[in-house]
Short mmCIF file of C-alpha atoms and ligand atoms in Angstrom, two decimals:
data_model
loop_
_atom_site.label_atom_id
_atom_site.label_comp_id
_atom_site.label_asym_id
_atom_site.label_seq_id
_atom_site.Cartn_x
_atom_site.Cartn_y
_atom_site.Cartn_z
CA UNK A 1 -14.85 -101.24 71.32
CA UNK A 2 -16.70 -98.67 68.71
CA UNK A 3 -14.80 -98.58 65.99
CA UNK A 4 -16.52 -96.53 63.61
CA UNK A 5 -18.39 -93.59 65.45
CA UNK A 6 -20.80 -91.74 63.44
CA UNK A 7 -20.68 -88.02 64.24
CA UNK A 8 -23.55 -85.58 64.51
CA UNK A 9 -21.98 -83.26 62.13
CA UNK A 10 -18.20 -83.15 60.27
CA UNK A 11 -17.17 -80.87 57.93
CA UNK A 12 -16.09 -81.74 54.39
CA UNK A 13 -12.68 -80.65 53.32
CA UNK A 14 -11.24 -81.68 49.72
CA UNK A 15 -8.05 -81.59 48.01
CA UNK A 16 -9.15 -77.73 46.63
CA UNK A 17 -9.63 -76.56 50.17
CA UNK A 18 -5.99 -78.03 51.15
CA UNK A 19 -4.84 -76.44 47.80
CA UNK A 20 -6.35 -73.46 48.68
CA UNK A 21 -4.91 -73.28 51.98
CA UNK A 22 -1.11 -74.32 50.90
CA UNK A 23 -1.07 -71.42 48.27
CA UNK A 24 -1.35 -68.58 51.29
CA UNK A 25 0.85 -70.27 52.96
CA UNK A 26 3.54 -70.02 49.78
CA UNK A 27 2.81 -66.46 49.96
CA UNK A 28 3.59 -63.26 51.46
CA UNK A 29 0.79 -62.87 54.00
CA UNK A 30 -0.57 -65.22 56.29
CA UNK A 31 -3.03 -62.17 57.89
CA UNK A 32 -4.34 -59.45 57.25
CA UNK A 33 -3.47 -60.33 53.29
CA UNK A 34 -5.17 -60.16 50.53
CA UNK A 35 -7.53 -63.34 51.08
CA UNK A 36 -9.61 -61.84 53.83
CA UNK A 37 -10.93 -59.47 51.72
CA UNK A 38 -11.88 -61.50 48.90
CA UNK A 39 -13.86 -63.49 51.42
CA UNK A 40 -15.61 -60.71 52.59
CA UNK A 41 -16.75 -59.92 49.00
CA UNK A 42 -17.67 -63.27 48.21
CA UNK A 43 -19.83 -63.95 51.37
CA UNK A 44 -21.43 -60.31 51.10
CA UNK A 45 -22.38 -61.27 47.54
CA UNK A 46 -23.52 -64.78 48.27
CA UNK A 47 -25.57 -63.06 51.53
CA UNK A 48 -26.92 -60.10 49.44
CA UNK A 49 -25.78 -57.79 52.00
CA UNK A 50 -23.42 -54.61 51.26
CA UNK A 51 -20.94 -55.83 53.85
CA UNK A 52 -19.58 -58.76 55.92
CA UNK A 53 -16.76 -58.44 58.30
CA UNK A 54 -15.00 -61.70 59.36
CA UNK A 55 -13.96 -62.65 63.11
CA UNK A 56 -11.78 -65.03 64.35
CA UNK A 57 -14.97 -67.36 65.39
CA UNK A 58 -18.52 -66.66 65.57
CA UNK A 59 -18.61 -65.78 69.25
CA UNK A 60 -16.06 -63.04 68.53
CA UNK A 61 -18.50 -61.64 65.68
CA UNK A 62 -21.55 -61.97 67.97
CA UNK A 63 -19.79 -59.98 70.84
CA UNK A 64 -18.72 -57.29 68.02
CA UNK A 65 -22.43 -57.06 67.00
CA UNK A 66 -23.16 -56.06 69.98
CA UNK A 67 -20.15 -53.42 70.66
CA UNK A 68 -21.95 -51.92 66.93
CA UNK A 69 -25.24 -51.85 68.33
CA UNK A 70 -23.83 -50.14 70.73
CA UNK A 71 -24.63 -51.70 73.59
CA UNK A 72 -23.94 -49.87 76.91
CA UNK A 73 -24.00 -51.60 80.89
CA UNK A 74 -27.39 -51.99 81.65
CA UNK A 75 -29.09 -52.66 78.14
CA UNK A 76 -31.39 -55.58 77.85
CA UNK A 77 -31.67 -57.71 74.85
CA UNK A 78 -34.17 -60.52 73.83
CA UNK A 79 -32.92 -63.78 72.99
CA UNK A 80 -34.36 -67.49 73.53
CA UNK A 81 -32.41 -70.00 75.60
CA UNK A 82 -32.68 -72.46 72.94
CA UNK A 83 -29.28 -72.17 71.87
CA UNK A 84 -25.47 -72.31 72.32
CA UNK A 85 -24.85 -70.19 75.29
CA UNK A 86 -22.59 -68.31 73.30
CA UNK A 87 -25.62 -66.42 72.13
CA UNK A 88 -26.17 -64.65 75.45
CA UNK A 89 -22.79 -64.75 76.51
CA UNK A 90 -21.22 -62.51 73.94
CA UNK A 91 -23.64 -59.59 74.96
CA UNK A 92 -23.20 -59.95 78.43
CA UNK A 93 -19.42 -59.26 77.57
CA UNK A 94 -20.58 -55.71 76.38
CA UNK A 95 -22.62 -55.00 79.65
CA UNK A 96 -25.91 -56.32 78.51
CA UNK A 97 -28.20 -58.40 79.94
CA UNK A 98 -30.16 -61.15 78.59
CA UNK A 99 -34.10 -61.49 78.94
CA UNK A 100 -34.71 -64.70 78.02
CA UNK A 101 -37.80 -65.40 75.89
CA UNK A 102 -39.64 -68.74 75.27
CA UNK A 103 -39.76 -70.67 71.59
CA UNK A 104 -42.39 -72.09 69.08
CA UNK A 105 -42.29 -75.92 70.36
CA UNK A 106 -42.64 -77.17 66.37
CA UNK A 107 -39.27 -75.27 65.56
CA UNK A 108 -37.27 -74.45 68.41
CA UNK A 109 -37.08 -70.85 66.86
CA UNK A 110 -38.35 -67.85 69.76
CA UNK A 111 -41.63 -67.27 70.07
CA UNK A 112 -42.05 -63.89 68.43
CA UNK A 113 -45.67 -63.17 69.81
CA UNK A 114 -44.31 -63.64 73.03
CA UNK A 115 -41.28 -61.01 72.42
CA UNK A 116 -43.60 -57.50 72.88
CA UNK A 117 -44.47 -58.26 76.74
CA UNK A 118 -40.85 -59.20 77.15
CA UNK A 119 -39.48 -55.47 76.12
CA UNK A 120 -39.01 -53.22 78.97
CA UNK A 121 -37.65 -48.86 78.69
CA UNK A 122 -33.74 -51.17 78.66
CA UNK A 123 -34.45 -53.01 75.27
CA UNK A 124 -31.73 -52.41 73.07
CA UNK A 125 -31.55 -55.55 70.91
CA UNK A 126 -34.08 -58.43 69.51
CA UNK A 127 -31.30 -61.65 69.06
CA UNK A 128 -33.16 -64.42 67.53
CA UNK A 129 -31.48 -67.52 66.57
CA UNK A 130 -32.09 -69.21 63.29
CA UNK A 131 -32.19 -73.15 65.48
CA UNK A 132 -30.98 -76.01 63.54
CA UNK A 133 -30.54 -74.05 60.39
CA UNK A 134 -33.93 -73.17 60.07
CA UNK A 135 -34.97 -69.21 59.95
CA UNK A 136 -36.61 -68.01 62.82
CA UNK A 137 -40.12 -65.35 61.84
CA UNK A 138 -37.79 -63.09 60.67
CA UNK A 139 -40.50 -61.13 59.23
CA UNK A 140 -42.37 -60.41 62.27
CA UNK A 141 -39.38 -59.71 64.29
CA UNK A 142 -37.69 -57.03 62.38
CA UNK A 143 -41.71 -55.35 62.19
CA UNK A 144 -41.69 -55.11 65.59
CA UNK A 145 -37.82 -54.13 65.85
CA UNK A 146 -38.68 -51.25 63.51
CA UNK A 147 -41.69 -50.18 65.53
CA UNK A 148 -39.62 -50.19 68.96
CA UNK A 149 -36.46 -48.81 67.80
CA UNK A 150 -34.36 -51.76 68.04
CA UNK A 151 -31.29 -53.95 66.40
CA UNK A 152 -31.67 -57.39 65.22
CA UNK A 153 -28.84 -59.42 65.95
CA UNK A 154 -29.50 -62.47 64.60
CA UNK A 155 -27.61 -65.42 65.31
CA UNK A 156 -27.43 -67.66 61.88
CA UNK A 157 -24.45 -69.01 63.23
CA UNK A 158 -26.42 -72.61 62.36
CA UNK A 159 -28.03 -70.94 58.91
CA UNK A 160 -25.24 -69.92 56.24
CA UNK A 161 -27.15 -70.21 53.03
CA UNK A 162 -30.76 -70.54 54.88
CA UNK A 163 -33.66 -68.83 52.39
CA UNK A 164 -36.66 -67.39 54.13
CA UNK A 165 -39.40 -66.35 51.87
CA UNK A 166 -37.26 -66.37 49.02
CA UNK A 167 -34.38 -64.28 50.32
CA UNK A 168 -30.88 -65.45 51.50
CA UNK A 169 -30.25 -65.30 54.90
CA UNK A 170 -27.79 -62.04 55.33
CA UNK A 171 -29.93 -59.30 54.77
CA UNK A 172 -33.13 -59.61 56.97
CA UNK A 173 -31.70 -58.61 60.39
CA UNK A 174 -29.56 -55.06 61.44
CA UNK A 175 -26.64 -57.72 61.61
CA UNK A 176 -26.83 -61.32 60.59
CA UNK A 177 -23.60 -63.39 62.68
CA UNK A 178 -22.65 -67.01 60.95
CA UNK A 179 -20.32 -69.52 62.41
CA UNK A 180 -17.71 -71.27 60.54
CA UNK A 181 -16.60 -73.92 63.04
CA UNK A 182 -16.52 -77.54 61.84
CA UNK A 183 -20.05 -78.46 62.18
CA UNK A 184 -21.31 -75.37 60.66
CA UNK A 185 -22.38 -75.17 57.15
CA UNK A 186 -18.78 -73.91 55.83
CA UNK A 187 -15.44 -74.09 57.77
CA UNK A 188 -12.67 -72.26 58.17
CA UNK A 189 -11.37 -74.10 61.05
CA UNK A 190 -12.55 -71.63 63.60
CA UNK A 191 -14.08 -68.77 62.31
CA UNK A 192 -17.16 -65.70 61.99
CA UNK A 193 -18.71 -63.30 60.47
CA UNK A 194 -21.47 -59.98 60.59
CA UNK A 195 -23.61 -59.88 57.29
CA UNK A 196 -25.13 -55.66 57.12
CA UNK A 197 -26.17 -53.53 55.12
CA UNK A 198 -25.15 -50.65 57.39
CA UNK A 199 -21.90 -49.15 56.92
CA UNK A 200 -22.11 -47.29 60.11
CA UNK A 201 -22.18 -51.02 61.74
CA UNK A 202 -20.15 -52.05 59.52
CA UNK A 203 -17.27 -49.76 60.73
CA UNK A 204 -17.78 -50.67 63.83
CA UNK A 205 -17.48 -54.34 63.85
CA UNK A 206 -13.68 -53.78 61.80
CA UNK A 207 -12.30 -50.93 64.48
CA UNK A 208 -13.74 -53.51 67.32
CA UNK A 209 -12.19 -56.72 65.06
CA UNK A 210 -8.76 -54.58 65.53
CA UNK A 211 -8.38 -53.53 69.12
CA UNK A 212 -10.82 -50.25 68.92
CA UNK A 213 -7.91 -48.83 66.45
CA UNK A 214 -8.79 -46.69 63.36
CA UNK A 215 -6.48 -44.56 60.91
CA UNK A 216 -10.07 -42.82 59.79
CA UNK A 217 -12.48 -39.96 61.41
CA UNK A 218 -9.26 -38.91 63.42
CA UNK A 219 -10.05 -37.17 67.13
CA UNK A 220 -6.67 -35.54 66.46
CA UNK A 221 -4.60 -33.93 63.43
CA UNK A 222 -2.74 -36.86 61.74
CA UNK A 223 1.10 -36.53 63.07
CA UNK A 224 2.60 -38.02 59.64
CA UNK A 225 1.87 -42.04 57.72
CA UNK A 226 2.32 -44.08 60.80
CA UNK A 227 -0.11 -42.54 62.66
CA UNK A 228 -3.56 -44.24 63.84
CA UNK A 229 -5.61 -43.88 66.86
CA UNK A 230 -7.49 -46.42 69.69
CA UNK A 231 -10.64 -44.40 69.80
CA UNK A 232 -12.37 -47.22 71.65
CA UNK A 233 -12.11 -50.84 73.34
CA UNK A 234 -11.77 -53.61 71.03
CA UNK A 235 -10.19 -57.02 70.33
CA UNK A 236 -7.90 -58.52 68.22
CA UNK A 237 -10.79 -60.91 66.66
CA UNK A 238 -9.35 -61.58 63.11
CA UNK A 239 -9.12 -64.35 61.02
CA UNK A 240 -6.10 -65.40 58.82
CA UNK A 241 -5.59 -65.37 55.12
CA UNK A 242 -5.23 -68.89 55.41
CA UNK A 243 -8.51 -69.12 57.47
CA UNK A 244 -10.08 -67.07 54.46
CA UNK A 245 -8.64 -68.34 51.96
CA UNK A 246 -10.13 -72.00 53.07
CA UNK A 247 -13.77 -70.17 53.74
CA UNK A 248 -13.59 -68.97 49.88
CA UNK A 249 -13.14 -72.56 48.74
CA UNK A 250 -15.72 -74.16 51.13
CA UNK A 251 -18.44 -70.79 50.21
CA UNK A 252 -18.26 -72.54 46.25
CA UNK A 253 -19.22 -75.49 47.59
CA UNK A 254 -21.96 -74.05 50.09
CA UNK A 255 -25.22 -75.01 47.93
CA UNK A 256 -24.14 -78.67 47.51
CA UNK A 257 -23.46 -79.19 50.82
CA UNK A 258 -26.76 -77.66 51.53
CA UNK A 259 -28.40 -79.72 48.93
CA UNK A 260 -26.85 -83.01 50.70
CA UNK A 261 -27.84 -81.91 54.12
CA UNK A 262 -31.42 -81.62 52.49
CA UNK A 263 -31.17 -84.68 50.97
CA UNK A 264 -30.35 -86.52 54.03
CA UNK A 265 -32.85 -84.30 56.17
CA UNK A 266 -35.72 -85.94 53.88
CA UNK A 267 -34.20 -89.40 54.21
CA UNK A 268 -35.07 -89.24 57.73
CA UNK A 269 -38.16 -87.92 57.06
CA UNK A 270 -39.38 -90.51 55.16
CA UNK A 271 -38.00 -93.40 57.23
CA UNK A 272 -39.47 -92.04 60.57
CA UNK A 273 -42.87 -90.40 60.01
CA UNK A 274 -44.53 -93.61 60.75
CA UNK A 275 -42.65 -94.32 64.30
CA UNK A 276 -44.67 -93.65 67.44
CA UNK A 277 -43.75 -91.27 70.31
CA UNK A 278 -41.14 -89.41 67.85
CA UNK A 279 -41.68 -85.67 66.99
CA UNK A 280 -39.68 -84.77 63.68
CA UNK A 281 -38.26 -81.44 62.97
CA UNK A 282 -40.19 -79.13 60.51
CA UNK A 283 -39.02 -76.08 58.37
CA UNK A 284 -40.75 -72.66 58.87
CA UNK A 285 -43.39 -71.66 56.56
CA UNK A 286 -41.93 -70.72 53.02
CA UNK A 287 -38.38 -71.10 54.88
CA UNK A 288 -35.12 -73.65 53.65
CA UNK A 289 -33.60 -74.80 56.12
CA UNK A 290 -30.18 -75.41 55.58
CA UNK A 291 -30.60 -78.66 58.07
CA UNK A 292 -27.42 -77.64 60.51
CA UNK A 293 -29.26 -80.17 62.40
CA UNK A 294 -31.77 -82.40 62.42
CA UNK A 295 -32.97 -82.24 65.90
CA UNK A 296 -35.88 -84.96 66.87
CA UNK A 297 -37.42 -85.51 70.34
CA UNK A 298 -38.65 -88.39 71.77
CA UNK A 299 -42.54 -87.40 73.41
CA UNK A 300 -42.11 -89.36 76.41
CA UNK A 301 -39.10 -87.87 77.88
CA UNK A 302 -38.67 -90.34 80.18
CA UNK A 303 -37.19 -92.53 77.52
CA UNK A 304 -34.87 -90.06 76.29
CA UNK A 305 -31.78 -91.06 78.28
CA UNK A 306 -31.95 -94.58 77.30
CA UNK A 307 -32.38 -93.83 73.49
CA UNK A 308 -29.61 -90.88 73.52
CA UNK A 309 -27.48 -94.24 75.41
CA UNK A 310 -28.37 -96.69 73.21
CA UNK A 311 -27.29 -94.72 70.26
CA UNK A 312 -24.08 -93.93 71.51
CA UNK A 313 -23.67 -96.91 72.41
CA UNK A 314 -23.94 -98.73 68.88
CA UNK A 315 -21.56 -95.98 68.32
CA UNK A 316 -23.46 -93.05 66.99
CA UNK A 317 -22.04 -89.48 67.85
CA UNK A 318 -25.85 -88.30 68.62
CA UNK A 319 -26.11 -85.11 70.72
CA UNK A 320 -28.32 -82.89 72.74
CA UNK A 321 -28.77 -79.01 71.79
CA UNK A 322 -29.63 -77.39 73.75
CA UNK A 323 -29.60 -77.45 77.66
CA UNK A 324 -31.51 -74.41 77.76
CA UNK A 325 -29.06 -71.65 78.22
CA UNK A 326 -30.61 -70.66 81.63
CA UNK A 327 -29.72 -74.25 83.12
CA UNK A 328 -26.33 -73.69 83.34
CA UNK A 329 -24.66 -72.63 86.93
CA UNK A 330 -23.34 -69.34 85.68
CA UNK A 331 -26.77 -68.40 84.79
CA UNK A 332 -28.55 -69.35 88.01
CA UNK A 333 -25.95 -67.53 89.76
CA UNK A 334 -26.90 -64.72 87.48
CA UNK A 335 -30.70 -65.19 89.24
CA UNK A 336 -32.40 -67.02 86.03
CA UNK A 337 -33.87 -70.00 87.26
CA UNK A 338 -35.93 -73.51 85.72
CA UNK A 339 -39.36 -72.76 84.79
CA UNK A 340 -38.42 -69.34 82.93
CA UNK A 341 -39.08 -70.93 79.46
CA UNK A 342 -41.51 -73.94 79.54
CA UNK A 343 -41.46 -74.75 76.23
CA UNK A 344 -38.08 -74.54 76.08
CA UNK A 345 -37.40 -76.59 78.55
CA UNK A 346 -39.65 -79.28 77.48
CA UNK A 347 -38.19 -78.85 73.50
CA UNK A 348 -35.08 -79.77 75.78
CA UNK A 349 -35.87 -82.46 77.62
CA UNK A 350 -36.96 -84.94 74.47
CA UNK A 351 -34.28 -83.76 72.17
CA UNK A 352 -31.77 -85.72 70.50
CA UNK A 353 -29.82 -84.40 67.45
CA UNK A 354 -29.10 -87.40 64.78
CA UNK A 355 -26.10 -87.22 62.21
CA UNK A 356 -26.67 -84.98 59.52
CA UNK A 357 -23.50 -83.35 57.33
CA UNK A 358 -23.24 -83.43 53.66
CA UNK A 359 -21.21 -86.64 53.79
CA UNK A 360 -23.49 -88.76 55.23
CA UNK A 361 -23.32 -91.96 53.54
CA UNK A 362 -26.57 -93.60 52.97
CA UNK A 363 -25.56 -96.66 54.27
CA UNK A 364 -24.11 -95.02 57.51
CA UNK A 365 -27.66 -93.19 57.62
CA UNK A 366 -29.73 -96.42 57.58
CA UNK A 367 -27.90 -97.29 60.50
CA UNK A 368 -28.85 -94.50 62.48
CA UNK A 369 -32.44 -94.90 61.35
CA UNK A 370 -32.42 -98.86 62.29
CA UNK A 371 -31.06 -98.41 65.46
CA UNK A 372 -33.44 -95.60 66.20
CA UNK A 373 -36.21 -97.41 65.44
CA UNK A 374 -35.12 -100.30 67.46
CA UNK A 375 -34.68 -98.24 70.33
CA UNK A 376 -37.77 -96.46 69.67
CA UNK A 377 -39.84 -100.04 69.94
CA UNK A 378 -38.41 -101.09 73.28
CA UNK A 379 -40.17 -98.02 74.60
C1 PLP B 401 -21.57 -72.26 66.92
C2 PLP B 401 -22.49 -71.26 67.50
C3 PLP B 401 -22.06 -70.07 68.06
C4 PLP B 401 -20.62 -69.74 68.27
O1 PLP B 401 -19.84 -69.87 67.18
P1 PLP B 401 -18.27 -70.23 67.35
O2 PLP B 401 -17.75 -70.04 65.97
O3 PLP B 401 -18.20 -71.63 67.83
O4 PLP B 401 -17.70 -69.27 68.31
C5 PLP B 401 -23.00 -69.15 68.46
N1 PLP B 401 -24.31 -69.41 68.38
C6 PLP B 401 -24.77 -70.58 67.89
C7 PLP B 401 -26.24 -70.80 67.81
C8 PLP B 401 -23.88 -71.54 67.46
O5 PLP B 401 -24.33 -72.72 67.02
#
């Protein structure tokens, strides 16, 4: 019987969050109040970027980046299938269609020299995904974007407080989507939210977050104060003031938790460089990661079923991301088949993701690592 089981990732909650929380509730709005604002403004400013709309969960914000792009049935976008199908689901919800791309084996991240000979007259939309925490050649992608006329969506949903080349993650894509589920960097129990600098997008994604409904750039003559209009088909996609109001005490504490998942991420570093047949993760050139994961793989792949096994079974929560996107059932119905992404597939098939979250105990850590290592030796 496990008694302790170490998780892959947890989030970290502390008596100001609960504090934080417990105040909206003592007040007059539990949505649509005065917290969700704020929260905007404080993850715009901690982003750099002029704007950030939340969304009841990340998937919700990904699907309304593509309703701004303004994605139409028929329109293909890029994307790798190294990621939570979530990716590629949410544009497929808005009539796109994914073309799936392979990755960079050293980071997981897409392979942007491979993106060009992927874009057909249908390309709407590069959608890179920043794996692990780590930014994906954000540089190169929005170069090309720019040259072919399309968005970047990028999914940081794994990268809240990320830095490539000395900016903040936020402001290097069209539209930048973050997560705030458990795992994620911050919480807010479920949660999302577009980083732009675009207004235009900007209005979009808060008429889609509220069912397509506007009281602004009326079709028709206003008919008195109570009138608004549904000018197009949206959701209801918000988050509540309670929701927010947790985000804006866990956003303080962002950089910390960051510097812990570092801290950790290094840890392992050091303790497994030396072990054979192991292939440790590595940050993009003048990139920080902010170590969402810390995703290892295990070269002879074979032996990756008994390791992932033997973990769990000395009860560590280790996990797998991703089955490539393409794998699953849905997909192959869709006509997407194995062999689409090679490198993908083989990232896939040695991967295990060990516990990393900011509180990680060291002693809970050198488990992991001596249990690895023992597994690692039986090879
Ligand atoms: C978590 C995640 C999502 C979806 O976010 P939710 O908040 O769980 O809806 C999308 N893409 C990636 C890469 C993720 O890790």
């Amino acid at each position: 019987m496990i008694e302790h089981m170490i998780p892959y990732g947890h989030q970290s909650i502390g008596e100001d969050d609960i504090a934080a929380v417990v105040d909206v509730l003592r007040s007059d709005w539990l949505t649509q109040g005065p917290k969700v604002e704020e929260f905007e403004r404080a993850l715009a400013d901690y982003s750099g970027a002029k704007h950030a709309v939340v969304f009841a969960n990340g998937t919700a914000a990904l699907q309304a980046a593509y309703y701004a792009a303004g994605f139409v049935e028929g329109d293909e976008f890029i994307t790798s299938p190294m990621t939570f199908a979530a990716t590629a689901n949410a544009g497929i919800w808005q009539g796109g269609k994914p073309v799936f791309v392979d990755v960079e084996q050293a980071t997981g991240n897409i392979d942007a020299n491979l993106i060009e000979a992927a874009l057909t007259e249908k390309t709407k939309a590069i959608v890179p995904i920043d794996y692990a925490g780590n930014p994906a050649d954000l540089e190169n992608i929005k170069r090309l974007a720019k040259d072919k006329g399309l968005i970047v969506i990028e999914d940081a949903c794994h990268a809240l407080g990320a830095v490539c080349k000395g900016i903040k993650l936020g402001t290097l894509s069209d539209m930048t989507v973050f997560s705030f589920h458990p795992v994620k960097p911050i919480t807010t129990g479920e949660g999302g939210a577009v980083a732009t600098d675009n207004e235009d997008f900007a209005d979009k994604l808060r008429t889609f977050r509220t069912h397509g409904i506007t009281k602004q750039k009326l079709v028709h003559e206003s008919e008195g104060a109570w009138y608004y209009e549904m000018q197009d088909l949206g959701q209801n996609y918000r988050l509540t003031d309670m929701q927010c109001a947790l985000g804006l005490s866990q956003l303080k504490k962002l950089d910390g938790f960051i510097q812990r998942r570092r801290e950790a991420a290094a840890r392992y570093h050091e303790a497994l460089s030396g072990v054979a047949e192991l292939i440790l993760p590595t940050e993009s050139e003048r990139c920080v990661s902010g170590w969402h994961l810390y995703p290892i793989r295990v070269s002879d792949t074979d032996a990756r079923r008994r390791v992932f096994d033997g973990m769990r079974a000395a009860g560590i929560g280790v996990q797998v991301h991703y089955i490539p996107v393409h794998f699953h059932p849905y997909y192959e119905k869709m006509g997407y088949s194995r062999g689409l992404c090679p490198e993908a597939e083989k990232f896939y098939a040695g991967e295990i993701s060990l516990p990393i979250f900011p509180g990680l105990t060291h002693e809970d850590q050198d488990f992991v690592i001596a249990i690895l290592i023992g597994l690692m030796r039986k090879n």
